[in-house]
Amino acid sequence: MSTFPDQNMSVHPSAVNGEKQIPVDEEEQQVYNNLDEKLDSLLATLPKAKGWRSPNIFLHKGFWLSPTVFKGLLAIHEYFHPQPIDIFLAAFMKCGTTWLRALMFATANRHRYNFSDHPLHRTGPHGAFPSLDTQILVDFPVTKFDHLPSPRLFATHFAHDLLPNSMTAPRSTCKFVYVCREPKDALISKWHFMNKVRSKELAPLLFNEAYELFCDGVSEYGPFWEHVLGYWKASQESPDKILFLKYEDMKREPSAELKKLAAFMGMSFTAAEEEGGVVEEIVKLCSFENLSNLEVNKGGVQKFNTQLKVENRDFFRKGKVGDWKNYLTEEMRERIDSITETKLKDSGLSLGVTKITLS
Ligand code: A3P
């Protein structure tokens, strides 16, 4: 039986042995201890709005953040040390992180694991590698991530402009895989998901309210359009550094998109692998149908931090393109499409604007 993936935090020596083996740098410990104070003084000065999961979110440098991930962002700036060959999976929420995480993990580790007995069969895709935004705050100093195998893989929902230069500047050799999705499907998916993980003390977020907030750009990690544009523009400037993928293209041509992904990660499939069906094996392993039917994804739980635990099944809903048609009126569709057209104008990016042909 294949062992548990190295990327998962639970194989860290401290998790296995129950004791920390990484020496704590006193200066970093102090910085870590001061994060709450720093966060509180920042939050007191920032515009706030209704959160989709927590009561409030705060506008920081143009993006809305919940206090928990805001603290994660401060920690990333203070003491995350990217390595030159780190690869970050970035996305706005509900645009395909679960899928990409599985694909990236399976691709990076394809020489180590057998597809018939793969770690993804036993751990939810979110266990395959850490979410930087939340994991950075868990169990310091394990969060230095020094133990992860190379290339280290991380996921983040933070907007490009919020991340430190050490990660995003073109001179930094870290890579980003960004996956985006058409905004109407992202809205529907996010609304469903956030109501599942929403604090039980709060009343459910009604769809019409979520729709208005989304159109106004007000939701965790949003505005959606600015998030997408930030990575799109950076990918245009540095195509070797940022691979920009679309959920819809991946649904249409998963094998072709996976080959693109592997090449970008510096792990192209060889001719022998292609002939041997490795690409199709990975596509099948990571498909919605396969992952969502695994026992671990029907019953397991992903713990992001002490407050946020998500049942694995909540990461799998329909996995389809165009589910928005079941929720949005024509007027609602028109409004989102028109925002998308306006925001993306002259960017060279097109994203899910429905063309209506008048007869
Ligand atoms: P829906 O809510 O539209 O079904 P994220 O992974 O970024 O949280 O995004 C979640 C969305 O991706 C959900 O969309 C979910 O069903 C879908 N999804 C999860 N795993 C998938 C997979 N392996 N293939 C395709 N879509 C997947």
Short mmCIF file of C-alpha atoms and ligand atoms in Angstrom, two decimals:
data_model
loop_
_atom_site.label_atom_id
_atom_site.label_comp_id
_atom_site.label_asym_id
_atom_site.label_seq_id
_atom_site.Cartn_x
_atom_site.Cartn_y
_atom_site.Cartn_z
CA MET A 1 0.00 0.00 0.00
CA SER A 2 1.44 3.41 -0.91
CA THR A 3 2.36 5.65 1.95
CA PHE A 4 0.60 8.87 2.82
CA PRO A 5 1.75 11.79 0.64
CA ASP A 6 4.76 13.70 1.89
CA GLN A 7 3.10 17.01 1.18
CA ASN A 8 0.55 16.42 3.86
CA MET A 9 1.25 18.11 7.17
CA SER A 10 0.46 14.94 9.05
CA VAL A 11 3.70 13.29 7.95
CA HIS A 12 5.78 16.05 9.42
CA PRO A 13 8.01 14.60 12.18
CA SER A 14 6.31 16.79 14.75
CA ALA A 15 2.92 15.40 13.78
CA VAL A 16 4.13 11.83 13.78
CA ASN A 17 6.19 11.98 16.97
CA GLY A 18 4.08 14.52 18.76
CA GLU A 19 7.00 16.81 19.38
CA LYS A 20 8.42 19.75 17.52
CA GLN A 21 11.77 19.16 15.88
CA ILE A 22 12.26 22.45 14.14
CA PRO A 23 14.11 24.99 16.27
CA VAL A 24 12.08 28.13 16.88
CA ASP A 25 13.78 31.31 15.78
CA GLU A 26 13.14 33.75 18.63
CA GLU A 27 12.72 36.72 16.38
CA GLU A 28 10.15 34.88 14.27
CA GLN A 29 8.37 33.69 17.36
CA GLN A 30 8.06 37.31 18.49
CA VAL A 31 6.71 38.36 15.10
CA TYR A 32 4.22 35.51 15.26
CA ASN A 33 3.12 36.52 18.74
CA ASN A 34 2.56 40.09 17.60
CA LEU A 35 0.32 39.18 14.69
CA ASP A 36 -2.93 39.52 16.64
CA GLU A 37 -2.04 43.00 17.82
CA LYS A 38 -1.08 44.06 14.33
CA LEU A 39 -4.27 42.59 12.90
CA ASP A 40 -6.49 44.31 15.47
CA SER A 41 -5.00 47.72 14.81
CA LEU A 42 -5.35 47.25 11.06
CA LEU A 43 -8.94 46.02 11.24
CA ALA A 44 -9.93 49.06 13.29
CA THR A 45 -9.02 51.31 10.35
CA LEU A 46 -10.47 49.36 7.42
CA PRO A 47 -13.88 49.47 5.71
CA LYS A 48 -15.94 46.46 6.69
CA ALA A 49 -18.89 44.62 5.16
CA LYS A 50 -21.02 41.58 5.73
CA GLY A 51 -19.10 38.33 5.35
CA TRP A 52 -20.42 35.23 3.60
CA ARG A 53 -19.01 32.88 6.23
CA SER A 54 -18.05 35.06 9.18
CA PRO A 55 -19.94 38.15 10.38
CA ASN A 56 -17.57 40.65 8.76
CA ILE A 57 -14.97 40.98 6.07
CA PHE A 58 -12.51 43.85 5.68
CA LEU A 59 -11.26 45.72 2.63
CA HIS A 60 -7.48 45.56 2.43
CA LYS A 61 -5.69 47.03 -0.60
CA GLY A 62 -8.79 46.51 -2.74
CA PHE A 63 -9.67 42.98 -1.58
CA TRP A 64 -12.12 41.67 1.00
CA LEU A 65 -10.69 39.37 3.66
CA SER A 66 -12.04 37.59 6.71
CA PRO A 67 -10.03 38.28 9.88
CA THR A 68 -8.63 34.73 9.95
CA VAL A 69 -7.15 34.74 6.49
CA PHE A 70 -6.07 38.35 6.97
CA LYS A 71 -3.92 37.13 9.82
CA GLY A 72 -2.60 34.43 7.51
CA LEU A 73 -1.66 37.09 4.98
CA LEU A 74 0.23 39.06 7.60
CA ALA A 75 2.07 35.88 8.59
CA ILE A 76 2.98 35.16 4.97
CA HIS A 77 4.46 38.66 4.68
CA GLU A 78 6.28 38.38 7.97
CA TYR A 79 7.87 35.00 7.84
CA PHE A 80 7.08 32.87 4.81
CA HIS A 81 10.27 32.19 2.85
CA PRO A 82 9.50 31.06 -0.67
CA GLN A 83 11.97 28.73 -2.30
CA PRO A 84 12.96 29.25 -5.94
CA ILE A 85 11.10 26.19 -7.21
CA ASP A 86 7.91 26.49 -5.15
CA ILE A 87 4.71 26.12 -7.15
CA PHE A 88 1.54 27.87 -5.96
CA LEU A 89 -1.94 26.92 -7.01
CA ALA A 90 -3.95 30.16 -6.94
CA ALA A 91 -7.66 30.70 -7.53
CA PHE A 92 -10.65 32.70 -6.45
CA MET A 93 -12.83 30.51 -4.23
CA LYS A 94 -14.82 27.75 -5.93
CA CYS A 95 -13.07 27.93 -9.27
CA GLY A 96 -11.46 24.49 -9.29
CA THR A 97 -8.87 24.33 -6.49
CA THR A 98 -9.92 20.83 -5.41
CA TRP A 99 -9.53 19.49 -8.92
CA LEU A 100 -6.24 21.25 -9.65
CA ARG A 101 -4.82 20.23 -6.31
CA ALA A 102 -5.43 16.59 -7.10
CA LEU A 103 -4.04 16.98 -10.63
CA MET A 104 -0.90 18.79 -9.49
CA PHE A 105 -0.24 16.32 -6.70
CA ALA A 106 -0.83 13.29 -8.93
CA THR A 107 1.36 14.77 -11.67
CA ALA A 108 4.23 15.74 -9.37
CA ASN A 109 4.20 12.33 -7.66
CA ARG A 110 3.38 10.09 -10.60
CA HIS A 111 6.65 8.17 -10.35
CA ARG A 112 6.09 7.39 -6.69
CA TYR A 113 2.58 6.04 -6.52
CA ASN A 114 0.59 3.39 -8.22
CA PHE A 115 -2.69 4.62 -9.70
CA SER A 116 -4.60 1.60 -8.43
CA ASP A 117 -3.49 2.30 -4.87
CA HIS A 118 -2.97 6.03 -4.67
CA PRO A 119 -2.78 8.34 -1.62
CA LEU A 120 -5.62 10.37 -3.14
CA HIS A 121 -7.82 7.34 -2.48
CA ARG A 122 -7.27 7.80 1.23
CA THR A 123 -6.87 11.53 1.74
CA GLY A 124 -9.11 14.28 0.43
CA PRO A 125 -7.39 16.41 -2.23
CA HIS A 126 -7.09 19.19 0.32
CA GLY A 127 -4.80 16.94 2.33
CA ALA A 128 -2.41 16.55 -0.59
CA PHE A 129 -0.66 19.86 -0.02
CA PRO A 130 -1.09 22.82 2.30
CA SER A 131 -3.36 25.83 1.97
CA LEU A 132 -0.85 28.56 2.62
CA ASP A 133 -3.50 31.06 3.75
CA THR A 134 -4.54 29.02 6.77
CA GLN A 135 -1.76 26.48 7.30
CA ILE A 136 0.77 29.26 7.87
CA LEU A 137 -0.96 29.88 11.20
CA VAL A 138 -1.29 26.29 12.30
CA ASP A 139 1.22 24.74 14.64
CA PHE A 140 4.02 27.31 14.29
CA PRO A 141 6.91 26.70 13.52
CA VAL A 142 5.93 23.67 11.43
CA THR A 143 4.53 26.34 9.16
CA LYS A 144 8.00 27.10 7.91
CA PHE A 145 7.27 24.14 5.62
CA ASP A 146 10.95 23.22 5.51
CA HIS A 147 10.12 19.54 5.50
CA LEU A 148 8.06 19.51 2.30
CA PRO A 149 9.51 17.71 -0.71
CA SER A 150 10.67 19.73 -3.72
CA PRO A 151 9.07 21.29 -5.51
CA ARG A 152 6.93 22.41 -2.60
CA LEU A 153 3.28 22.77 -3.60
CA PHE A 154 0.95 25.27 -1.92
CA ALA A 155 -2.54 26.59 -2.54
CA THR A 156 -3.69 30.16 -2.00
CA HIS A 157 -6.80 32.23 -2.63
CA PHE A 158 -5.06 35.55 -2.10
CA ALA A 159 -5.13 38.07 -4.94
CA HIS A 160 -1.83 38.45 -6.81
CA ASP A 161 -1.31 41.99 -5.58
CA LEU A 162 -1.70 41.00 -1.93
CA LEU A 163 1.13 38.47 -1.96
CA PRO A 164 4.71 39.46 -1.15
CA ASN A 165 7.12 40.41 -3.93
CA SER A 166 9.30 37.51 -2.91
CA MET A 167 6.60 35.30 -4.44
CA THR A 168 5.16 37.40 -7.24
CA ALA A 169 7.90 39.62 -8.68
CA PRO A 170 8.92 38.48 -12.17
CA ARG A 171 12.50 38.04 -10.93
CA SER A 172 11.32 35.48 -8.37
CA THR A 173 11.37 32.03 -9.93
CA CYS A 174 8.38 30.64 -8.00
CA LYS A 175 5.59 29.56 -10.30
CA PHE A 176 1.82 30.04 -10.12
CA VAL A 177 -0.92 27.93 -11.62
CA TYR A 178 -4.07 30.07 -11.66
CA VAL A 179 -7.44 28.54 -12.38
CA CYS A 180 -10.45 30.71 -13.08
CA ARG A 181 -14.04 30.02 -13.87
CA GLU A 182 -16.90 31.89 -15.37
CA PRO A 183 -18.19 34.27 -12.69
CA LYS A 184 -21.81 33.15 -12.73
CA ASP A 185 -20.86 29.56 -11.89
CA ALA A 186 -18.34 30.80 -9.32
CA LEU A 187 -21.11 32.80 -7.64
CA ILE A 188 -23.51 29.83 -7.47
CA SER A 189 -20.81 27.49 -6.21
CA LYS A 190 -19.59 29.96 -3.61
CA TRP A 191 -23.07 30.70 -2.33
CA HIS A 192 -23.78 26.99 -1.79
CA PHE A 193 -20.41 26.36 -0.17
CA MET A 194 -20.38 29.37 2.11
CA ASN A 195 -23.82 28.54 3.47
CA LYS A 196 -22.48 25.09 4.38
CA VAL A 197 -19.48 26.46 6.26
CA ARG A 198 -21.19 29.62 7.52
CA SER A 199 -21.08 30.20 11.21
CA LYS A 200 -24.08 28.46 12.81
CA GLU A 201 -24.85 31.56 14.87
CA LEU A 202 -25.58 33.50 11.68
CA ALA A 203 -28.75 33.30 9.61
CA PRO A 204 -28.24 31.65 6.22
CA LEU A 205 -27.11 33.99 3.45
CA LEU A 206 -30.04 34.38 1.08
CA PHE A 207 -29.29 33.98 -2.60
CA ASN A 208 -30.47 37.45 -3.63
CA GLU A 209 -28.24 39.02 -1.03
CA ALA A 210 -25.24 36.93 -2.11
CA TYR A 211 -25.91 37.95 -5.70
CA GLU A 212 -25.97 41.67 -4.83
CA LEU A 213 -22.81 41.37 -2.74
CA PHE A 214 -21.03 39.43 -5.48
CA CYS A 215 -21.95 42.02 -8.13
CA ASP A 216 -20.64 44.72 -5.80
CA GLY A 217 -17.40 42.76 -5.45
CA VAL A 218 -18.04 42.07 -1.79
CA SER A 219 -17.12 38.50 -0.87
CA GLU A 220 -14.16 36.76 0.75
CA TYR A 221 -11.01 37.27 -1.39
CA GLY A 222 -13.04 39.33 -3.89
CA PRO A 223 -13.87 41.26 -5.98
CA PHE A 224 -13.95 38.29 -8.33
CA TRP A 225 -13.04 40.30 -11.45
CA GLU A 226 -10.06 42.12 -9.95
CA HIS A 227 -8.79 38.79 -8.60
CA VAL A 228 -8.89 37.23 -12.05
CA LEU A 229 -7.45 40.29 -13.78
CA GLY A 230 -4.51 40.52 -11.39
CA TYR A 231 -3.33 37.01 -12.27
CA TRP A 232 -4.30 37.39 -15.94
CA LYS A 233 -2.18 40.50 -16.38
CA ALA A 234 0.74 38.95 -14.52
CA SER A 235 0.46 35.83 -16.69
CA GLN A 236 0.59 37.99 -19.81
CA GLU A 237 3.71 39.71 -18.54
CA SER A 238 5.41 36.52 -17.29
CA PRO A 239 3.96 33.47 -19.05
CA ASP A 240 6.78 31.28 -17.71
CA LYS A 241 5.85 32.23 -14.18
CA ILE A 242 2.06 32.08 -14.29
CA LEU A 243 -0.04 29.51 -16.08
CA PHE A 244 -3.60 30.77 -16.52
CA LEU A 245 -6.17 27.99 -16.82
CA LYS A 246 -9.94 28.01 -17.18
CA TYR A 247 -12.22 25.46 -15.51
CA GLU A 248 -14.35 25.29 -18.65
CA ASP A 249 -11.35 24.41 -20.87
CA MET A 250 -10.37 21.71 -18.41
CA LYS A 251 -13.84 20.22 -18.50
CA ARG A 252 -13.78 20.25 -22.31
CA GLU A 253 -10.26 18.93 -22.86
CA PRO A 254 -8.84 17.57 -19.60
CA SER A 255 -5.95 15.65 -21.18
CA ALA A 256 -4.72 18.59 -23.25
CA GLU A 257 -4.95 20.94 -20.26
CA LEU A 258 -3.18 18.42 -18.03
CA LYS A 259 -0.29 18.17 -20.49
CA LYS A 260 -0.03 21.94 -20.47
CA LEU A 261 -0.02 21.90 -16.68
CA ALA A 262 2.69 19.22 -16.46
CA ALA A 263 4.91 21.04 -18.97
CA PHE A 264 4.53 24.27 -17.01
CA MET A 265 5.44 22.50 -13.77
CA GLY A 266 8.63 21.32 -15.49
CA MET A 267 7.36 17.74 -15.45
CA SER A 268 6.26 17.11 -19.04
CA PHE A 269 4.93 13.67 -19.85
CA THR A 270 7.36 11.61 -21.91
CA ALA A 271 6.26 9.98 -25.15
CA ALA A 272 6.40 6.62 -23.36
CA GLU A 273 4.15 7.94 -20.58
CA GLU A 274 1.68 9.29 -23.09
CA GLU A 275 1.65 6.01 -24.97
CA GLY A 276 1.27 4.14 -21.70
CA GLY A 277 -1.87 6.12 -20.86
CA VAL A 278 -0.47 8.00 -17.84
CA VAL A 279 -2.23 11.23 -18.82
CA GLU A 280 -5.60 9.48 -18.98
CA GLU A 281 -4.90 7.69 -15.68
CA ILE A 282 -4.36 11.00 -13.92
CA VAL A 283 -7.41 12.56 -15.55
CA LYS A 284 -9.49 9.59 -14.42
CA LEU A 285 -8.05 9.53 -10.90
CA CYS A 286 -8.81 13.24 -10.43
CA SER A 287 -12.18 13.35 -12.16
CA PHE A 288 -15.21 14.63 -10.30
CA GLU A 289 -16.89 11.25 -10.67
CA ASN A 290 -13.95 9.34 -9.19
CA LEU A 291 -13.00 11.71 -6.37
CA SER A 292 -16.52 12.50 -5.22
CA ASN A 293 -17.34 8.80 -4.93
CA LEU A 294 -14.38 7.87 -2.74
CA GLU A 295 -15.21 6.99 0.85
CA VAL A 296 -12.71 9.58 2.13
CA ASN A 297 -14.53 12.30 0.22
CA LYS A 298 -17.96 11.16 1.35
CA GLY A 299 -17.10 11.07 5.03
CA GLY A 300 -13.73 12.71 5.77
CA VAL A 301 -13.11 16.17 7.20
CA GLN A 302 -10.50 18.75 6.23
CA LYS A 303 -9.28 20.85 9.13
CA PHE A 304 -7.97 24.20 7.91
CA ASN A 305 -7.53 25.71 11.37
CA THR A 306 -9.15 25.49 14.79
CA GLN A 307 -12.24 27.35 13.57
CA LEU A 308 -12.60 26.04 10.06
CA LYS A 309 -13.32 22.39 9.45
CA VAL A 310 -14.93 21.41 6.20
CA GLU A 311 -16.43 18.06 5.34
CA ASN A 312 -14.72 16.70 2.24
CA ARG A 313 -18.08 16.10 0.60
CA ASP A 314 -18.72 19.86 0.60
CA PHE A 315 -15.92 20.36 -1.94
CA PHE A 316 -17.91 18.32 -4.45
CA ARG A 317 -21.30 19.57 -5.57
CA LYS A 318 -22.14 19.20 -9.25
CA GLY A 319 -18.83 19.83 -11.01
CA LYS A 320 -20.61 21.14 -14.11
CA VAL A 321 -20.33 24.14 -16.40
CA GLY A 322 -23.41 26.36 -16.62
CA ASP A 323 -25.27 25.49 -13.41
CA TRP A 324 -25.98 29.22 -13.08
CA LYS A 325 -28.84 28.71 -15.55
CA ASN A 326 -30.75 27.00 -12.74
CA TYR A 327 -30.47 30.06 -10.47
CA LEU A 328 -30.16 33.36 -12.34
CA THR A 329 -32.96 35.25 -13.99
CA GLU A 330 -32.28 36.79 -17.38
CA GLU A 331 -31.89 40.16 -15.71
CA MET A 332 -29.34 38.79 -13.25
CA ARG A 333 -27.37 37.11 -16.05
CA GLU A 334 -27.32 40.31 -18.03
CA ARG A 335 -26.01 42.31 -15.11
CA ILE A 336 -23.14 39.93 -14.34
CA ASP A 337 -22.24 39.58 -18.02
CA SER A 338 -22.21 43.33 -18.41
CA ILE A 339 -19.94 43.75 -15.36
CA THR A 340 -17.65 41.08 -16.81
CA GLU A 341 -17.54 42.79 -20.20
CA THR A 342 -16.79 46.16 -18.68
CA LYS A 343 -14.12 44.91 -16.29
CA LEU A 344 -12.37 42.70 -18.82
CA LYS A 345 -12.57 45.20 -21.67
CA ASP A 346 -9.24 45.53 -23.50
CA SER A 347 -7.63 42.89 -21.26
CA GLY A 348 -7.65 40.21 -23.97
CA LEU A 349 -9.43 37.85 -21.56
CA SER A 350 -12.92 36.49 -22.19
CA LEU A 351 -14.86 34.81 -19.47
CA GLY A 352 -18.30 33.30 -19.73
CA VAL A 353 -20.26 36.13 -21.25
CA THR A 354 -23.31 34.48 -22.74
CA LYS A 355 -23.88 35.51 -26.33
CA ILE A 356 -27.57 35.94 -26.98
CA THR A 357 -28.46 35.69 -30.66
CA LEU A 358 -31.58 37.55 -31.59
CA SER A 359 -33.67 35.92 -34.28
P1 A3P B 1 -19.83 23.32 -8.17
O1 A3P B 1 -20.23 23.91 -6.86
O2 A3P B 1 -20.25 24.16 -9.33
O3 A3P B 1 -20.24 21.91 -8.33
P2 A3P B 1 -13.00 24.64 -5.34
O4 A3P B 1 -12.41 23.30 -5.50
O5 A3P B 1 -12.15 25.73 -5.86
O6 A3P B 1 -13.53 24.85 -3.99
O7 A3P B 1 -14.26 24.65 -6.33
C1 A3P B 1 -15.35 23.83 -6.09
C2 A3P B 1 -16.06 23.54 -7.38
O8 A3P B 1 -15.31 22.61 -8.15
C3 A3P B 1 -17.41 22.90 -7.13
O9 A3P B 1 -18.23 23.30 -8.21
C4 A3P B 1 -17.06 21.43 -7.19
O10 A3P B 1 -18.16 20.59 -7.42
C5 A3P B 1 -16.08 21.41 -8.33
N1 A3P B 1 -15.18 20.28 -8.32
C6 A3P B 1 -14.61 19.68 -7.25
N2 A3P B 1 -13.82 18.67 -7.65
C7 A3P B 1 -13.88 18.63 -8.99
C8 A3P B 1 -13.29 17.77 -9.96
N3 A3P B 1 -12.49 16.77 -9.63
N4 A3P B 1 -13.58 18.02 -11.27
C9 A3P B 1 -14.40 19.04 -11.61
N5 A3P B 1 -14.99 19.87 -10.73
C10 A3P B 1 -14.73 19.67 -9.43
#
